[in-house]
PDB file of C-alpha atoms in Angstrom:
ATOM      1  CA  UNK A   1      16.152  28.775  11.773  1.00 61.00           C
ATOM      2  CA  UNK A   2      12.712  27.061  12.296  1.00 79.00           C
ATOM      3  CA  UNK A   3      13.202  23.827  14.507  1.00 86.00           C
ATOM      4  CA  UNK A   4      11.622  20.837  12.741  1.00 91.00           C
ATOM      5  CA  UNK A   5      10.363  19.778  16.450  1.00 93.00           C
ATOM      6  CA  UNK A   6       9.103  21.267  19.714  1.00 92.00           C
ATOM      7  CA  UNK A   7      10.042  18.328  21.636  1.00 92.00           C
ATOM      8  CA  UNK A   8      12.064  15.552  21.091  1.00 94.00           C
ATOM      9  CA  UNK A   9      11.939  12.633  23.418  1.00 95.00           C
ATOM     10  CA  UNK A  10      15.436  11.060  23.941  1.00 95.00           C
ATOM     11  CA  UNK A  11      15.064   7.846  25.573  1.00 95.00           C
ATOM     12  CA  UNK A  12      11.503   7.147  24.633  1.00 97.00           C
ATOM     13  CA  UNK A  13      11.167   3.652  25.121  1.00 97.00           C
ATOM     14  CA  UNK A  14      12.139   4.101  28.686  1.00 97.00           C
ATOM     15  CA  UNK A  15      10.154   3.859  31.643  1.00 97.00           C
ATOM     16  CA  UNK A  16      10.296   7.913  32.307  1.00 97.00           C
ATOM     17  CA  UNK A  17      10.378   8.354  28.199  1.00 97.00           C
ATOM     18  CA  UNK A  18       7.721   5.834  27.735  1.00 97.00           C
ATOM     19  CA  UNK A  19       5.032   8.104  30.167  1.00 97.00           C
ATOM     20  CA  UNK A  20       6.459  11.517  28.485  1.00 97.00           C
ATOM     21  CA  UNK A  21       5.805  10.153  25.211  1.00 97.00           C
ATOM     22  CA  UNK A  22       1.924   8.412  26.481  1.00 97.00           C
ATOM     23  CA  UNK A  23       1.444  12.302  27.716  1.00 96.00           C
ATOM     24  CA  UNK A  24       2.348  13.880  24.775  1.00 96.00           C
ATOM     25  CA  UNK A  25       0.244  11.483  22.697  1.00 95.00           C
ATOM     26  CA  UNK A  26      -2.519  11.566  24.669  1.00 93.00           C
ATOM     27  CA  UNK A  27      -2.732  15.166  26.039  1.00 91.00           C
ATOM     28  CA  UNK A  28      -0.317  16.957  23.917  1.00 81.00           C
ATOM     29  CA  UNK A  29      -1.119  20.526  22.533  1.00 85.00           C
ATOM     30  CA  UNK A  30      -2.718  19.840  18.620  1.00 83.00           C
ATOM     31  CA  UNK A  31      -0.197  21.814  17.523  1.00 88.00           C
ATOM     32  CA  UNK A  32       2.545  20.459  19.215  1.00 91.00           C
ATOM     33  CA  UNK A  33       5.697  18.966  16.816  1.00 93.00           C
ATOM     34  CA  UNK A  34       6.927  15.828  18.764  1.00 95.00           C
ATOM     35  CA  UNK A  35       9.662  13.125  17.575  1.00 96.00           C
ATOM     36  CA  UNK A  36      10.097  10.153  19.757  1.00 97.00           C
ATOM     37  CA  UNK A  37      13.904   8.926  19.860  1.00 97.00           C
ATOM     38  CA  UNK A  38      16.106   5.880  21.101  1.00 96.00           C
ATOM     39  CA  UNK A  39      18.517   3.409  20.143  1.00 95.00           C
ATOM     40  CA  UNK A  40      16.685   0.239  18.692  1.00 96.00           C
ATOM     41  CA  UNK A  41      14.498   1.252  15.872  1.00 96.00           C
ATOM     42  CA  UNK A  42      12.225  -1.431  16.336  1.00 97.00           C
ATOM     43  CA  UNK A  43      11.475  -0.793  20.111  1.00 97.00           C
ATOM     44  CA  UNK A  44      10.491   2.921  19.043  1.00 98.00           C
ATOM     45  CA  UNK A  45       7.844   0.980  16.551  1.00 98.00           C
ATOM     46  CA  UNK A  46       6.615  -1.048  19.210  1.00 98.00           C
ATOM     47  CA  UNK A  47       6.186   1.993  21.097  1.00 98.00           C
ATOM     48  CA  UNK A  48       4.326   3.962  18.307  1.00 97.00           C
ATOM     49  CA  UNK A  49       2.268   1.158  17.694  1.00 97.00           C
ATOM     50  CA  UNK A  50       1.227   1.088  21.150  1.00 97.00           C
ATOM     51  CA  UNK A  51      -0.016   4.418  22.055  1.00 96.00           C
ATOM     52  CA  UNK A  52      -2.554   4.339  19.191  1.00 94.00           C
ATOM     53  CA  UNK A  53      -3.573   6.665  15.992  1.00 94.00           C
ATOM     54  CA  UNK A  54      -2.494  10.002  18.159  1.00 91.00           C
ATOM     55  CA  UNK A  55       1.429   8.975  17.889  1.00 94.00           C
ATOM     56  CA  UNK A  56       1.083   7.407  13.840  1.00 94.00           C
ATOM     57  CA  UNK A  57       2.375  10.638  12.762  1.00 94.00           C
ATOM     58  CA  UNK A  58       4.707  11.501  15.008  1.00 96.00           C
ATOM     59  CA  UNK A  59       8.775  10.775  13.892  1.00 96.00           C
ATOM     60  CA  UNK A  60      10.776   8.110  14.873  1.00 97.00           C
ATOM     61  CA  UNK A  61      14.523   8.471  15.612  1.00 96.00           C
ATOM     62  CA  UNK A  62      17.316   6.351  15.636  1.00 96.00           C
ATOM     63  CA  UNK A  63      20.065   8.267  18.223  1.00 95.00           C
ATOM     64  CA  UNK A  64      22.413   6.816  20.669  1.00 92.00           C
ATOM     65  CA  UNK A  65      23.352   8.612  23.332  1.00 91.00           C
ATOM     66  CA  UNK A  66      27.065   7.424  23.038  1.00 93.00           C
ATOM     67  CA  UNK A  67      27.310   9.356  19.829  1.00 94.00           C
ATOM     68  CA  UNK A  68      27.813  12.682  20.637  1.00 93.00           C
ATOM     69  CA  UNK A  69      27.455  13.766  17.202  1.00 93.00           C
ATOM     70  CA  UNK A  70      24.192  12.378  16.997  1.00 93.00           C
ATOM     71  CA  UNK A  71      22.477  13.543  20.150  1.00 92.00           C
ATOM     72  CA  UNK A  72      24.297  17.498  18.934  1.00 91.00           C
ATOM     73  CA  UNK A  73      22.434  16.540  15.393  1.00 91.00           C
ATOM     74  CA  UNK A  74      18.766  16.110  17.573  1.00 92.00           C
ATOM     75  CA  UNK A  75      19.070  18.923  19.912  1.00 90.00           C
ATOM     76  CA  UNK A  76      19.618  20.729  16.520  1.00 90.00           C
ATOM     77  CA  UNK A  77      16.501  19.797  14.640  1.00 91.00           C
ATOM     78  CA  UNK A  78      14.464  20.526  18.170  1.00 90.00           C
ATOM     79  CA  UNK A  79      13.133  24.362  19.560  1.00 86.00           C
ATOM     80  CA  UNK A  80      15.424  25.508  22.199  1.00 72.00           C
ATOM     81  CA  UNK A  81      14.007  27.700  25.198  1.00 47.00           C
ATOM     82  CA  UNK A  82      17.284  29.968  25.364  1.00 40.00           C
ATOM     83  CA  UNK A  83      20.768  29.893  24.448  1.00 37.00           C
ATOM     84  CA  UNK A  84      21.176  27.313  27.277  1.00 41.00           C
ATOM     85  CA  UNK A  85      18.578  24.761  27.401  1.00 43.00           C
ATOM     86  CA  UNK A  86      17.558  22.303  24.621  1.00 44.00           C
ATOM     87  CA  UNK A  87      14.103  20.483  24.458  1.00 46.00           C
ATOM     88  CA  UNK A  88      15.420  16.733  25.007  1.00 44.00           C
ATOM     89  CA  UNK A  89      13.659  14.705  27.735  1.00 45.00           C
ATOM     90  CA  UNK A  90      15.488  11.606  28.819  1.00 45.00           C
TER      91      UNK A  90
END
């Protein structure tokens, strides 16, 4: 399987999510596949908005981190290092 993302940033409109994603939009590698993800839709828009034409493309996802289900369904669509590690940053 191909992962749809290379990172996925769980937690993005957090303080530490917040600077990974302003790194990633600003510094990132071109090539790089980034999703930003968090609980309130509308926060993550904010967000986008905020960092500028660099993050416009870049997915937004809905994901609680109560719902086990749904953080399983993320670290899914993301690249995984090994067996063990997953590419969520929270």
């Amino acid at each position: 399987d191909i992962a749809e993302f290379d990172v996925a940033v769980l937690g993005a409109t957090g303080f530490t999510g917040r600077l990974a994603c302003e790194y990633l939009a600003q510094r990132g590698l071109p090539n790089l596949r980034w999703a930003m993800a968090g609980r309130n839709g509308s926060r993550l828009r904010e967000l986008q908005d905020s960092l500028g034409a660099s993050a416009r493309p870049v997915p937004l996802l809905e994901v609680d981190v109560r719902d086990e289900a749904a953080v399983k369904k993320l670290v899914g669509r993301s690249r995984r290092g090994d067996a063990t590690s997953t590419s969520l940053v929270r």
